[in-house]
Amino acid sequence: MLDRIPSEEEMTDLVGTSLYEIWKMLCAFIEEAYDMECLWNQGGKAWKYEYKYRRGGKTLCALYARENCVGFMVILGKAERLKFEADRDAYAKEVQELYDEAQTYHDGKWLMFEPVDTSLFDDFMKLLRIKRKPNRK
């Protein structure tokens, strides 16, 4: 856990204005569809911050921040991977390639995106719907 949540100014200084706008839009996109607990943590070795969306002890996804970079991670378990693979043609080529290259661990396939615009947001939401039905709207 973090001692304190980073301010908007700290986040802008860290990732840059345009990427912080992407971060905020992605959060708004997720929060429009999902009512989740949001947790700030340290980002481990590769990232400065982690911002996790969880409910009932299960993580939906996480956003990450480091200098001039934001990350969006979704972990697909075995059943979720089968759902993705059955519908993979409905996803952008970049999503399919990242999926194919992603490492598979004992708990699933870890998909880490580094969005620089909103072009994959619809695909991100499709991935989240594989994990959990939206509980807002």
mmCIF file of C-alpha atoms in Angstrom:
data_model
loop_
_atom_site.group_PDB
_atom_site.id
_atom_site.type_symbol
_atom_site.label_atom_id
_atom_site.label_comp_id
_atom_site.label_asym_id
_atom_site.label_seq_id
_atom_site.Cartn_x
_atom_site.Cartn_y
_atom_site.Cartn_z
ATOM 1 C CA MET A 1 0.000 0.000 0.000
ATOM 2 C CA LEU A 2 1.056 3.577 -0.597
ATOM 3 C CA ASP A 3 1.468 6.071 2.207
ATOM 4 C CA ARG A 4 -0.517 8.553 0.162
ATOM 5 C CA ILE A 5 -2.238 8.744 -3.191
ATOM 6 C CA PRO A 6 -0.299 10.708 -5.822
ATOM 7 C CA SER A 7 -1.803 14.069 -6.752
ATOM 8 C CA GLU A 8 -2.933 14.991 -10.247
ATOM 9 C CA GLU A 9 0.163 17.208 -10.493
ATOM 10 C CA GLU A 10 2.495 14.340 -9.484
ATOM 11 C CA MET A 11 0.869 12.020 -12.017
ATOM 12 C CA THR A 12 1.140 14.655 -14.774
ATOM 13 C CA ASP A 13 4.818 15.240 -13.919
ATOM 14 C CA LEU A 14 5.452 11.486 -13.970
ATOM 15 C CA VAL A 15 3.679 10.342 -17.145
ATOM 16 C CA GLY A 16 3.194 13.633 -19.008
ATOM 17 C CA THR A 17 0.039 15.598 -19.765
ATOM 18 C CA SER A 18 -1.193 13.584 -22.773
ATOM 19 C CA LEU A 19 -0.685 10.195 -21.091
ATOM 20 C CA TYR A 20 -2.334 11.399 -17.898
ATOM 21 C CA GLU A 21 -5.361 12.363 -20.009
ATOM 22 C CA ILE A 22 -5.366 8.782 -21.408
ATOM 23 C CA TRP A 23 -5.125 7.446 -17.819
ATOM 24 C CA LYS A 24 -8.094 9.560 -16.678
ATOM 25 C CA MET A 25 -10.185 8.609 -19.728
ATOM 26 C CA LEU A 26 -9.445 4.919 -19.188
ATOM 27 C CA CYS A 27 -10.434 5.190 -15.508
ATOM 28 C CA ALA A 28 -13.662 6.968 -16.482
ATOM 29 C CA PHE A 29 -14.369 4.300 -19.115
ATOM 30 C CA ILE A 30 -13.922 1.495 -16.554
ATOM 31 C CA GLU A 31 -15.833 3.305 -13.788
ATOM 32 C CA GLU A 32 -18.770 3.963 -16.109
ATOM 33 C CA ALA A 33 -19.302 0.201 -16.450
ATOM 34 C CA TYR A 34 -17.981 -1.159 -13.149
ATOM 35 C CA ASP A 35 -18.499 -0.333 -9.500
ATOM 36 C CA MET A 36 -15.233 -1.542 -7.993
ATOM 37 C CA GLU A 37 -12.906 -0.962 -5.069
ATOM 38 C CA CYS A 38 -9.858 1.012 -6.248
ATOM 39 C CA LEU A 39 -6.491 0.445 -4.590
ATOM 40 C CA TRP A 40 -3.248 2.386 -5.016
ATOM 41 C CA ASN A 41 0.004 0.462 -4.525
ATOM 42 C CA GLN A 42 3.654 0.733 -5.386
ATOM 43 C CA GLY A 43 4.259 -0.520 -8.899
ATOM 44 C CA GLY A 44 7.009 -3.017 -8.193
ATOM 45 C CA LYS A 45 10.310 -3.035 -10.072
ATOM 46 C CA ALA A 46 9.023 -1.845 -13.441
ATOM 47 C CA TRP A 47 6.444 0.779 -12.425
ATOM 48 C CA LYS A 48 6.162 3.571 -9.866
ATOM 49 C CA TYR A 49 2.411 3.170 -9.167
ATOM 50 C CA GLU A 50 -0.247 0.507 -9.497
ATOM 51 C CA TYR A 51 -3.962 1.370 -9.464
ATOM 52 C CA LYS A 52 -6.034 -1.799 -9.124
ATOM 53 C CA TYR A 53 -9.752 -2.346 -9.726
ATOM 54 C CA ARG A 54 -11.034 -5.130 -7.429
ATOM 55 C CA ARG A 55 -14.270 -6.530 -6.110
ATOM 56 C CA GLY A 56 -14.885 -9.486 -3.854
ATOM 57 C CA GLY A 57 -11.170 -10.222 -3.596
ATOM 58 C CA LYS A 58 -10.821 -10.574 -7.381
ATOM 59 C CA THR A 59 -8.894 -8.138 -9.535
ATOM 60 C CA LEU A 60 -10.602 -6.917 -12.702
ATOM 61 C CA CYS A 61 -7.604 -5.027 -14.079
ATOM 62 C CA ALA A 62 -4.834 -2.673 -13.046
ATOM 63 C CA LEU A 63 -3.338 0.540 -14.358
ATOM 64 C CA TYR A 64 0.342 1.300 -13.956
ATOM 65 C CA ALA A 65 2.388 4.482 -14.160
ATOM 66 C CA ARG A 66 6.084 5.222 -14.593
ATOM 67 C CA GLU A 67 8.050 7.986 -16.242
ATOM 68 C CA ASN A 68 6.408 8.863 -19.587
ATOM 69 C CA CYS A 69 4.417 5.624 -19.673
ATOM 70 C CA VAL A 70 1.083 4.207 -18.539
ATOM 71 C CA GLY A 71 0.164 0.537 -18.498
ATOM 72 C CA PHE A 72 -3.143 -1.343 -18.540
ATOM 73 C CA MET A 73 -3.045 -4.983 -17.416
ATOM 74 C CA VAL A 74 -5.665 -7.697 -17.676
ATOM 75 C CA ILE A 75 -4.965 -11.266 -16.577
ATOM 76 C CA LEU A 76 -6.992 -13.923 -18.378
ATOM 77 C CA GLY A 77 -7.371 -17.276 -16.637
ATOM 78 C CA LYS A 78 -7.851 -20.548 -18.518
ATOM 79 C CA ALA A 79 -11.623 -20.232 -19.128
ATOM 80 C CA GLU A 80 -11.196 -16.551 -20.023
ATOM 81 C CA ARG A 81 -8.446 -17.379 -22.520
ATOM 82 C CA LEU A 82 -10.787 -19.854 -24.230
ATOM 83 C CA LYS A 83 -13.421 -17.101 -24.545
ATOM 84 C CA PHE A 84 -10.843 -14.707 -26.025
ATOM 85 C CA GLU A 85 -9.531 -17.323 -28.444
ATOM 86 C CA ALA A 86 -13.059 -18.167 -29.617
ATOM 87 C CA ASP A 87 -13.634 -14.489 -30.487
ATOM 88 C CA ARG A 88 -10.089 -13.299 -31.261
ATOM 89 C CA ASP A 89 -10.976 -11.989 -34.742
ATOM 90 C CA ALA A 90 -13.233 -9.403 -33.076
ATOM 91 C CA TYR A 91 -10.127 -7.762 -31.570
ATOM 92 C CA ALA A 92 -7.611 -5.379 -33.129
ATOM 93 C CA LYS A 93 -4.465 -6.906 -34.597
ATOM 94 C CA GLU A 94 -2.350 -5.257 -31.850
ATOM 95 C CA VAL A 95 -4.446 -6.986 -29.163
ATOM 96 C CA GLN A 96 -4.141 -10.366 -30.906
ATOM 97 C CA GLU A 97 -0.358 -9.965 -31.266
ATOM 98 C CA LEU A 98 0.105 -8.892 -27.650
ATOM 99 C CA TYR A 99 -2.029 -11.857 -26.549
ATOM 100 C CA ASP A 100 0.074 -14.271 -28.620
ATOM 101 C CA GLU A 101 3.346 -12.865 -27.243
ATOM 102 C CA ALA A 102 2.203 -12.623 -23.595
ATOM 103 C CA GLN A 103 3.711 -14.985 -21.057
ATOM 104 C CA THR A 104 1.328 -17.593 -19.621
ATOM 105 C CA TYR A 105 1.754 -18.104 -15.879
ATOM 106 C CA HIS A 106 0.108 -20.577 -13.497
ATOM 107 C CA ASP A 107 -2.708 -18.071 -12.842
ATOM 108 C CA GLY A 108 -3.258 -16.983 -16.431
ATOM 109 C CA LYS A 109 -2.003 -14.950 -19.344
ATOM 110 C CA TRP A 110 -0.849 -11.475 -18.342
ATOM 111 C CA LEU A 111 -1.723 -8.892 -20.986
ATOM 112 C CA MET A 112 0.108 -5.586 -20.483
ATOM 113 C CA PHE A 113 -0.818 -2.769 -22.813
ATOM 114 C CA GLU A 114 0.885 0.635 -22.918
ATOM 115 C CA PRO A 115 -1.817 2.839 -24.448
ATOM 116 C CA VAL A 116 -0.830 6.160 -26.021
ATOM 117 C CA ASP A 117 -4.332 6.953 -27.288
ATOM 118 C CA THR A 118 -7.908 5.690 -26.913
ATOM 119 C CA SER A 119 -7.924 3.488 -30.032
ATOM 120 C CA LEU A 120 -7.965 0.180 -28.100
ATOM 121 C CA PHE A 121 -10.397 1.214 -25.336
ATOM 122 C CA ASP A 122 -13.285 -0.748 -26.893
ATOM 123 C CA ASP A 123 -11.094 -3.857 -27.003
ATOM 124 C CA PHE A 124 -10.019 -3.251 -23.389
ATOM 125 C CA MET A 125 -13.687 -3.212 -22.368
ATOM 126 C CA LYS A 126 -14.340 -6.444 -24.307
ATOM 127 C CA LEU A 127 -11.470 -8.061 -22.388
ATOM 128 C CA LEU A 128 -12.918 -6.821 -19.092
ATOM 129 C CA ARG A 129 -16.362 -8.193 -20.020
ATOM 130 C CA ILE A 130 -14.746 -11.624 -20.462
ATOM 131 C CA LYS A 131 -13.607 -11.365 -16.834
ATOM 132 C CA ARG A 132 -16.764 -9.868 -15.336
ATOM 133 C CA LYS A 133 -20.109 -8.504 -16.492
ATOM 134 C CA PRO A 134 -20.399 -4.745 -16.008
ATOM 135 C CA ASN A 135 -22.354 -3.986 -12.829
ATOM 136 C CA ARG A 136 -23.369 -0.415 -13.725
ATOM 137 C CA LYS A 137 -25.788 0.921 -16.389
#
